[in-house]
mmCIF file of N, CA and C in Angstrom:
data_model
loop_
_atom_site.group_PDB
_atom_site.id
_atom_site.type_symbol
_atom_site.label_atom_id
_atom_site.label_comp_id
_atom_site.label_asym_id
_atom_site.label_seq_id
_atom_site.Cartn_x
_atom_site.Cartn_y
_atom_site.Cartn_z
ATOM 1 N N UNK H 148 -9.175 -46.774 3.678
ATOM 2 C CA UNK H 148 -9.392 -45.474 4.554
ATOM 3 C C UNK H 148 -8.475 -45.685 5.766
ATOM 4 N N UNK H 149 -7.753 -44.625 6.024
ATOM 5 C CA UNK H 149 -6.792 -44.744 7.257
ATOM 6 C C UNK H 149 -7.607 -44.524 8.540
ATOM 7 N N UNK H 150 -7.040 -45.107 9.588
ATOM 8 C CA UNK H 150 -7.626 -44.680 10.839
ATOM 9 C C UNK H 150 -7.409 -43.299 11.391
ATOM 10 N N UNK H 151 -8.430 -42.688 12.039
ATOM 11 C CA UNK H 151 -8.107 -41.341 12.564
ATOM 12 C C UNK H 151 -7.452 -41.378 13.882
ATOM 13 N N UNK H 152 -6.610 -40.420 14.023
ATOM 14 C CA UNK H 152 -5.895 -40.163 15.397
ATOM 15 C C UNK H 152 -6.319 -38.929 15.948
ATOM 16 N N UNK H 153 -6.213 -38.768 17.266
ATOM 17 C CA UNK H 153 -6.778 -37.193 17.759
ATOM 18 C C UNK H 153 -5.420 -36.501 17.942
ATOM 19 N N UNK H 154 -5.590 -35.273 17.379
ATOM 20 C CA UNK H 154 -4.510 -34.266 17.582
ATOM 21 C C UNK H 154 -5.111 -33.030 18.457
ATOM 22 N N UNK H 155 -4.168 -32.306 19.007
ATOM 23 C CA UNK H 155 -4.734 -31.085 19.782
ATOM 24 C C UNK H 155 -4.086 -29.974 18.889
ATOM 25 N N UNK H 156 -5.048 -28.976 18.766
ATOM 26 C CA UNK H 156 -4.598 -27.790 18.205
ATOM 27 C C UNK H 156 -5.055 -26.595 19.083
ATOM 28 N N UNK H 157 -4.407 -25.571 19.036
ATOM 29 C CA UNK H 157 -4.486 -24.414 20.094
ATOM 30 C C UNK H 157 -5.009 -23.271 19.280
ATOM 31 N N UNK H 158 -6.125 -22.822 19.455
ATOM 32 C CA UNK H 158 -6.801 -21.601 18.812
ATOM 33 C C UNK H 158 -7.372 -20.704 19.734
ATOM 34 N N UNK H 159 -6.819 -19.453 19.624
ATOM 35 C CA UNK H 159 -7.246 -18.434 20.492
ATOM 36 C C UNK H 159 -7.266 -18.767 22.061
ATOM 37 N N UNK H 160 -6.143 -19.125 22.433
ATOM 38 C CA UNK H 160 -5.912 -19.569 23.825
ATOM 39 C C UNK H 160 -6.680 -20.753 24.405
ATOM 40 N N UNK H 161 -7.147 -21.592 23.526
ATOM 41 C CA UNK H 161 -8.000 -22.730 23.939
ATOM 42 C C UNK H 161 -7.287 -24.014 23.174
ATOM 43 N N UNK H 162 -7.314 -25.156 23.698
ATOM 44 C CA UNK H 162 -6.965 -26.346 23.093
ATOM 45 C C UNK H 162 -8.272 -27.187 22.767
ATOM 46 N N UNK H 163 -8.080 -27.687 21.469
ATOM 47 C CA UNK H 163 -9.227 -28.382 20.848
ATOM 48 C C UNK H 163 -8.640 -29.821 20.406
ATOM 49 N N UNK H 164 -9.271 -30.907 20.867
ATOM 50 C CA UNK H 164 -8.802 -32.294 20.471
ATOM 51 C C UNK H 164 -9.746 -32.620 19.287
ATOM 52 N N UNK H 165 -9.054 -32.901 18.070
ATOM 53 C CA UNK H 165 -9.753 -33.233 16.855
ATOM 54 C C UNK H 165 -9.286 -34.610 16.178
ATOM 55 N N UNK H 166 -10.302 -35.483 15.824
ATOM 56 C CA UNK H 166 -9.834 -36.673 15.211
ATOM 57 C C UNK H 166 -9.651 -36.226 13.787
ATOM 58 N N UNK H 167 -8.380 -36.877 13.372
ATOM 59 C CA UNK H 167 -7.878 -36.632 12.077
ATOM 60 C C UNK H 167 -7.076 -37.697 11.560
ATOM 61 N N UNK H 168 -7.215 -38.084 10.229
ATOM 62 C CA UNK H 168 -6.342 -39.125 9.660
ATOM 63 C C UNK H 168 -4.953 -38.731 9.712
ATOM 64 N N UNK H 169 -4.043 -39.504 9.831
ATOM 65 C CA UNK H 169 -2.466 -39.178 9.894
ATOM 66 C C UNK H 169 -2.054 -38.200 8.841
ATOM 67 N N UNK H 170 -2.398 -38.713 7.464
ATOM 68 C CA UNK H 170 -2.119 -37.968 6.281
ATOM 69 C C UNK H 170 -2.876 -36.511 6.211
ATOM 70 N N UNK H 171 -3.534 -36.251 7.036
ATOM 71 C CA UNK H 171 -4.238 -34.828 6.896
ATOM 72 C C UNK H 171 -3.767 -33.935 8.222
ATOM 73 N N UNK H 172 -2.947 -34.597 8.961
ATOM 74 C CA UNK H 172 -2.452 -33.861 10.222
ATOM 75 C C UNK H 172 -1.833 -32.533 9.765
ATOM 76 N N UNK H 173 -0.843 -32.535 8.931
ATOM 77 C CA UNK H 173 -0.329 -31.193 8.398
ATOM 78 C C UNK H 173 -1.304 -30.096 8.007
ATOM 79 N N UNK H 174 -2.263 -30.583 7.185
ATOM 80 C CA UNK H 174 -3.259 -29.570 6.736
ATOM 81 C C UNK H 174 -4.096 -29.177 7.932
ATOM 82 N N UNK H 175 -4.451 -29.911 8.775
ATOM 83 C CA UNK H 175 -5.431 -29.440 10.021
ATOM 84 C C UNK H 175 -4.558 -28.553 10.678
ATOM 85 N N UNK H 176 -3.276 -28.828 11.151
ATOM 86 C CA UNK H 176 -2.554 -28.054 11.806
ATOM 87 C C UNK H 176 -2.314 -26.578 11.310
ATOM 88 N N UNK H 177 -2.137 -26.648 9.861
ATOM 89 C CA UNK H 177 -1.999 -25.511 9.049
ATOM 90 C C UNK H 177 -3.219 -24.526 9.185
ATOM 91 N N UNK H 178 -4.448 -25.333 8.986
ATOM 92 C CA UNK H 178 -5.739 -24.539 9.090
ATOM 93 C C UNK H 178 -5.923 -23.966 10.448
ATOM 94 N N UNK H 179 -5.526 -24.739 11.486
ATOM 95 C CA UNK H 179 -5.725 -24.254 12.790
ATOM 96 C C UNK H 179 -4.742 -22.905 13.206
ATOM 97 N N UNK H 180 -3.576 -23.083 12.607
ATOM 98 C CA UNK H 180 -2.719 -21.858 12.754
ATOM 99 C C UNK H 180 -3.290 -20.566 11.993
ATOM 100 N N UNK H 181 -3.905 -20.831 10.770
ATOM 101 C CA UNK H 181 -4.323 -19.897 10.101
ATOM 102 C C UNK H 181 -5.558 -19.170 10.828
ATOM 103 N N UNK H 182 -6.462 -20.092 11.345
ATOM 104 C CA UNK H 182 -7.729 -19.529 11.981
ATOM 105 C C UNK H 182 -7.340 -18.874 13.141
ATOM 106 N N UNK H 183 -6.409 -19.428 13.865
ATOM 107 C CA UNK H 183 -5.835 -18.760 15.072
ATOM 108 C C UNK H 183 -5.273 -17.322 14.781
ATOM 109 N N UNK H 184 -4.594 -17.203 13.754
ATOM 110 C CA UNK H 184 -4.119 -15.871 13.218
ATOM 111 C C UNK H 184 -5.165 -14.918 12.959
ATOM 112 N N UNK H 185 -6.258 -15.390 12.274
ATOM 113 C CA UNK H 185 -7.298 -14.502 11.942
ATOM 114 C C UNK H 185 -8.177 -14.059 13.144
ATOM 115 N N UNK H 186 -8.402 -14.993 14.040
ATOM 116 C CA UNK H 186 -9.081 -14.665 15.168
ATOM 117 C C UNK H 186 -8.305 -13.776 16.175
ATOM 118 N N UNK H 187 -6.896 -13.980 16.208
ATOM 119 C CA UNK H 187 -6.258 -12.843 16.956
ATOM 120 C C UNK H 187 -6.214 -11.590 16.316
ATOM 121 N N UNK H 188 -6.082 -11.448 15.013
ATOM 122 C CA UNK H 188 -6.238 -10.205 14.309
ATOM 123 C C UNK H 188 -7.459 -9.467 14.615
ATOM 124 N N UNK H 189 -8.630 -10.132 14.562
ATOM 125 C CA UNK H 189 -9.929 -9.642 15.049
ATOM 126 C C UNK H 189 -9.884 -9.126 16.346
ATOM 127 N N UNK H 190 -9.309 -9.889 17.281
ATOM 128 C CA UNK H 190 -9.448 -9.537 18.825
ATOM 129 C C UNK H 190 -8.716 -8.451 19.029
ATOM 130 N N UNK H 191 -7.469 -8.325 18.324
ATOM 131 C CA UNK H 191 -6.565 -7.207 18.514
ATOM 132 C C UNK H 191 -7.129 -5.829 17.974
ATOM 133 N N UNK H 192 -8.146 -5.936 17.026
ATOM 134 C CA UNK H 192 -8.626 -4.821 16.535
ATOM 135 C C UNK H 192 -9.475 -4.048 17.531
ATOM 136 N N UNK H 193 -9.960 -4.847 18.529
ATOM 137 C CA UNK H 193 -10.820 -4.294 19.614
ATOM 138 C C UNK H 193 -12.049 -3.973 19.161
ATOM 139 N N UNK H 194 -12.621 -4.385 17.937
ATOM 140 C CA UNK H 194 -13.943 -3.974 17.515
ATOM 141 C C UNK H 194 -14.941 -5.108 17.882
ATOM 142 N N UNK H 195 -14.395 -6.308 18.093
ATOM 143 C CA UNK H 195 -15.372 -7.432 18.295
ATOM 144 C C UNK H 195 -14.960 -8.063 19.677
ATOM 145 N N UNK H 196 -15.795 -8.090 20.537
ATOM 146 C CA UNK H 196 -15.571 -8.757 21.841
ATOM 147 C C UNK H 196 -16.323 -10.105 22.144
ATOM 148 N N UNK H 197 -15.636 -10.958 22.629
ATOM 149 C CA UNK H 197 -16.196 -12.444 22.936
ATOM 150 C C UNK H 197 -15.668 -13.366 21.908
ATOM 151 N N UNK H 198 -15.273 -14.394 22.432
ATOM 152 C CA UNK H 198 -14.524 -15.644 21.520
ATOM 153 C C UNK H 198 -15.548 -16.120 20.426
ATOM 154 N N UNK H 199 -16.890 -16.157 20.823
ATOM 155 C CA UNK H 199 -17.889 -16.589 19.684
ATOM 156 C C UNK H 199 -18.059 -15.673 18.791
ATOM 157 N N UNK H 200 -18.190 -14.487 19.041
ATOM 158 C CA UNK H 200 -18.276 -13.396 18.000
ATOM 159 C C UNK H 200 -16.939 -13.217 17.138
ATOM 160 N N UNK H 201 -15.784 -13.370 17.761
ATOM 161 C CA UNK H 201 -14.515 -13.435 17.046
ATOM 162 C C UNK H 201 -14.476 -14.636 16.090
ATOM 163 N N UNK H 202 -14.975 -15.822 16.563
ATOM 164 C CA UNK H 202 -14.927 -16.889 15.715
ATOM 165 C C UNK H 202 -15.867 -16.738 14.428
ATOM 166 N N UNK H 203 -17.040 -16.282 14.779
ATOM 167 C CA UNK H 203 -18.042 -15.987 13.645
ATOM 168 C C UNK H 203 -17.539 -15.006 12.617
ATOM 169 N N UNK H 204 -16.859 -13.888 12.981
ATOM 170 C CA UNK H 204 -16.258 -12.971 12.213
ATOM 171 C C UNK H 204 -14.985 -13.433 11.424
ATOM 172 N N UNK H 205 -14.256 -14.285 11.976
ATOM 173 C CA UNK H 205 -13.161 -14.921 11.390
ATOM 174 C C UNK H 205 -13.794 -15.862 10.232
ATOM 175 N N UNK H 206 -14.854 -16.677 10.607
ATOM 176 C CA UNK H 206 -15.409 -17.644 9.703
ATOM 177 C C UNK H 206 -15.980 -16.743 8.480
ATOM 178 N N UNK H 207 -16.590 -15.782 8.651
ATOM 179 C CA UNK H 207 -17.100 -14.869 7.567
ATOM 180 C C UNK H 207 -16.064 -14.225 6.785
ATOM 181 N N UNK H 208 -14.950 -13.835 7.395
ATOM 182 C CA UNK H 208 -13.847 -13.405 6.531
ATOM 183 C C UNK H 208 -13.228 -14.388 5.773
ATOM 184 N N UNK H 209 -13.031 -15.559 6.397
ATOM 185 C CA UNK H 209 -12.296 -16.633 5.601
ATOM 186 C C UNK H 209 -13.212 -17.077 4.482
ATOM 187 N N UNK H 210 -14.446 -17.208 4.756
ATOM 188 C CA UNK H 210 -15.526 -17.712 3.662
ATOM 189 C C UNK H 210 -15.492 -16.660 2.618
ATOM 190 N N UNK H 211 -15.572 -15.328 2.973
ATOM 191 C CA UNK H 211 -15.589 -14.209 1.940
ATOM 192 C C UNK H 211 -14.250 -14.531 0.986
ATOM 193 N N UNK H 212 -13.175 -14.498 1.616
ATOM 194 C CA UNK H 212 -11.878 -14.758 0.836
ATOM 195 C C UNK H 212 -11.935 -15.949 0.065
ATOM 196 N N UNK H 213 -12.495 -17.016 0.460
ATOM 197 C CA UNK H 213 -12.612 -18.290 -0.279
ATOM 198 C C UNK H 213 -13.499 -18.191 -1.505
ATOM 199 N N UNK H 214 -14.697 -17.580 -1.325
ATOM 200 C CA UNK H 214 -15.572 -17.352 -2.298
ATOM 201 C C UNK H 214 -15.118 -16.323 -3.417
ATOM 202 N N UNK H 215 -14.430 -15.274 -2.899
ATOM 203 C CA UNK H 215 -13.867 -14.471 -3.950
ATOM 204 C C UNK H 215 -12.716 -15.012 -4.744
ATOM 205 N N UNK H 216 -11.922 -15.910 -4.165
ATOM 206 C CA UNK H 216 -10.836 -16.505 -4.932
ATOM 207 C C UNK H 216 -11.514 -17.538 -5.794
ATOM 208 N N UNK H 217 -12.549 -18.224 -5.335
ATOM 209 C CA UNK H 217 -13.315 -19.387 -6.319
ATOM 210 C C UNK H 217 -13.745 -18.614 -7.340
ATOM 211 N N UNK H 218 -14.455 -17.319 -7.236
ATOM 212 C CA UNK H 218 -15.014 -16.652 -8.384
ATOM 213 C C UNK H 218 -13.986 -16.198 -9.390
ATOM 214 N N UNK H 219 -12.743 -15.838 -8.775
ATOM 215 C CA UNK H 219 -11.629 -15.472 -9.815
ATOM 216 C C UNK H 219 -11.147 -16.568 -10.518
ATOM 217 N N UNK H 220 -11.094 -17.864 -9.861
ATOM 218 C CA UNK H 220 -10.659 -19.120 -10.439
ATOM 219 C C UNK H 220 -11.739 -19.386 -11.634
ATOM 220 N N UNK H 221 -12.998 -19.244 -11.392
ATOM 221 C CA UNK H 221 -14.065 -19.627 -12.334
ATOM 222 C C UNK H 221 -13.782 -18.690 -13.512
ATOM 223 N N UNK H 222 -13.617 -17.473 -13.375
ATOM 224 C CA UNK H 222 -13.350 -16.518 -14.475
ATOM 225 C C UNK H 222 -12.116 -16.906 -15.248
ATOM 226 N N UNK H 223 -11.056 -17.210 -14.610
ATOM 227 C CA UNK H 223 -9.885 -17.670 -15.344
ATOM 228 C C UNK H 223 -10.038 -18.831 -15.986
ATOM 229 N N UNK H 224 -10.917 -19.943 -15.470
ATOM 230 C CA UNK H 224 -11.020 -21.110 -16.172
ATOM 231 C C UNK H 224 -11.972 -20.712 -17.499
ATOM 232 N N UNK H 225 -12.837 -19.982 -17.232
ATOM 233 C CA UNK H 225 -13.714 -19.606 -18.485
ATOM 234 C C UNK H 225 -12.999 -18.928 -19.537
ATOM 235 N N UNK H 226 -12.073 -18.104 -19.142
ATOM 236 C CA UNK H 226 -11.240 -17.511 -20.175
ATOM 237 C C UNK H 226 -10.213 -18.321 -20.830
ATOM 238 N N UNK H 227 -9.764 -19.322 -19.984
ATOM 239 C CA UNK H 227 -8.770 -20.237 -20.565
ATOM 240 C C UNK H 227 -9.729 -21.112 -21.541
ATOM 241 N N UNK H 228 -10.955 -21.663 -21.212
ATOM 242 C CA UNK H 228 -11.585 -22.300 -22.076
ATOM 243 C C UNK H 228 -11.932 -21.646 -23.508
ATOM 244 N N UNK H 229 -12.165 -20.269 -23.429
ATOM 245 C CA UNK H 229 -12.492 -19.523 -24.527
ATOM 246 C C UNK H 229 -11.264 -19.383 -25.469
ATOM 247 N N UNK H 230 -10.073 -19.242 -24.741
ATOM 248 C CA UNK H 230 -8.812 -19.065 -25.499
ATOM 249 C C UNK H 230 -8.494 -20.397 -26.090
ATOM 250 N N UNK H 231 -8.746 -21.547 -25.532
ATOM 251 C CA UNK H 231 -8.503 -22.903 -26.151
ATOM 252 C C UNK H 231 -9.451 -23.098 -27.249
ATOM 253 N N UNK H 232 -10.783 -22.610 -27.107
ATOM 254 C CA UNK H 232 -11.732 -22.794 -28.200
ATOM 255 C C UNK H 232 -11.338 -21.870 -29.522
ATOM 256 N N UNK H 233 -10.868 -20.857 -29.173
ATOM 257 C CA UNK H 233 -10.340 -19.924 -30.357
ATOM 258 C C UNK H 233 -9.215 -20.568 -30.987
ATOM 259 N N UNK H 234 -8.171 -21.070 -30.208
ATOM 260 C CA UNK H 234 -7.132 -21.725 -30.837
ATOM 261 C C UNK H 234 -7.554 -23.018 -31.663
ATOM 262 N N UNK H 235 -8.353 -23.818 -31.136
ATOM 263 C CA UNK H 235 -8.964 -24.954 -31.855
ATOM 264 C C UNK H 235 -9.637 -24.537 -33.189
ATOM 265 N N UNK H 236 -10.403 -23.432 -33.176
ATOM 266 C CA UNK H 236 -11.085 -22.925 -34.427
ATOM 267 C C UNK H 236 -10.077 -22.505 -35.333
ATOM 268 N N UNK H 237 -8.988 -21.805 -34.983
ATOM 269 C CA UNK H 237 -7.922 -21.410 -35.878
ATOM 270 C C UNK H 237 -7.002 -22.582 -36.504
ATOM 271 N N UNK H 238 -6.984 -23.565 -35.611
ATOM 272 C CA UNK H 238 -6.228 -24.898 -36.153
ATOM 273 C C UNK H 238 -7.274 -25.548 -37.254
ATOM 274 N N UNK H 239 -8.522 -25.574 -36.835
ATOM 275 C CA UNK H 239 -9.471 -26.192 -37.774
ATOM 276 C C UNK H 239 -9.434 -25.464 -39.123
ATOM 277 N N UNK H 240 -9.402 -24.230 -39.065
ATOM 278 C CA UNK H 240 -9.359 -23.259 -40.202
ATOM 279 C C UNK H 240 -8.010 -23.542 -41.109
ATOM 280 N N UNK H 241 -6.953 -23.579 -40.341
ATOM 281 C CA UNK H 241 -5.868 -23.824 -41.102
ATOM 282 C C UNK H 241 -5.764 -25.083 -41.764
ATOM 283 N N UNK H 242 -6.282 -26.220 -41.163
ATOM 284 C CA UNK H 242 -6.309 -27.501 -41.586
ATOM 285 C C UNK H 242 -7.331 -27.604 -42.844
ATOM 286 N N UNK H 243 -8.419 -26.950 -42.692
ATOM 287 C CA UNK H 243 -9.304 -26.953 -43.731
ATOM 288 C C UNK H 243 -8.792 -26.188 -44.951
ATOM 289 N N UNK H 244 -8.123 -25.059 -44.907
ATOM 290 C CA UNK H 244 -7.553 -24.196 -46.009
ATOM 291 C C UNK H 244 -6.405 -24.853 -46.549
ATOM 292 N N UNK H 245 -5.587 -25.502 -45.931
ATOM 293 C CA UNK H 245 -4.294 -25.954 -46.425
ATOM 294 C C UNK H 245 -3.965 -27.473 -46.102
ATOM 295 N N UNK H 246 -4.826 -28.545 -46.156
ATOM 296 C CA UNK H 246 -4.571 -29.722 -45.845
ATOM 297 C C UNK H 246 -3.399 -30.484 -46.455
ATOM 298 N N UNK H 247 -2.883 -30.073 -47.555
ATOM 299 C CA UNK H 247 -1.670 -30.563 -48.276
ATOM 300 C C UNK H 247 -0.526 -30.217 -47.566
ATOM 301 N N UNK H 248 -0.519 -28.960 -46.842
ATOM 302 C CA UNK H 248 0.648 -28.492 -46.242
ATOM 303 C C UNK H 248 1.291 -29.338 -45.007
ATOM 304 N N UNK H 249 0.446 -30.207 -44.542
ATOM 305 C CA UNK H 249 0.628 -31.115 -43.329
ATOM 306 C C UNK H 249 1.599 -32.232 -43.804
ATOM 307 N N UNK H 250 1.402 -32.581 -45.238
ATOM 308 C CA UNK H 250 2.284 -33.703 -45.703
ATOM 309 C C UNK H 250 3.616 -33.346 -46.261
ATOM 310 N N UNK H 251 3.856 -32.068 -46.366
ATOM 311 C CA UNK H 251 5.087 -31.678 -47.154
ATOM 312 C C UNK H 251 6.059 -31.345 -46.041
#
């Protein structure tokens, strides 16, 4: 396990020092930029006031997006499993009906 280093990220006009392994630095910086962008969008809408409320709304929006994408991935995985199962059944039927055709 690699040793953590402290990096500073800038989110909604504030700096945050965060311990992070060197190999995760780029991911953390990307996440911080994404969060900063979402929080700025919410703040600029003018409908939410206060950094804490903006942070909660951003967290809810990001979580909603994540769960929605996960749901879509789960549905796609289920569909893919069903397609593979159907193909395997077709292969099994083909092999059962014509086993000699494989050797010719």
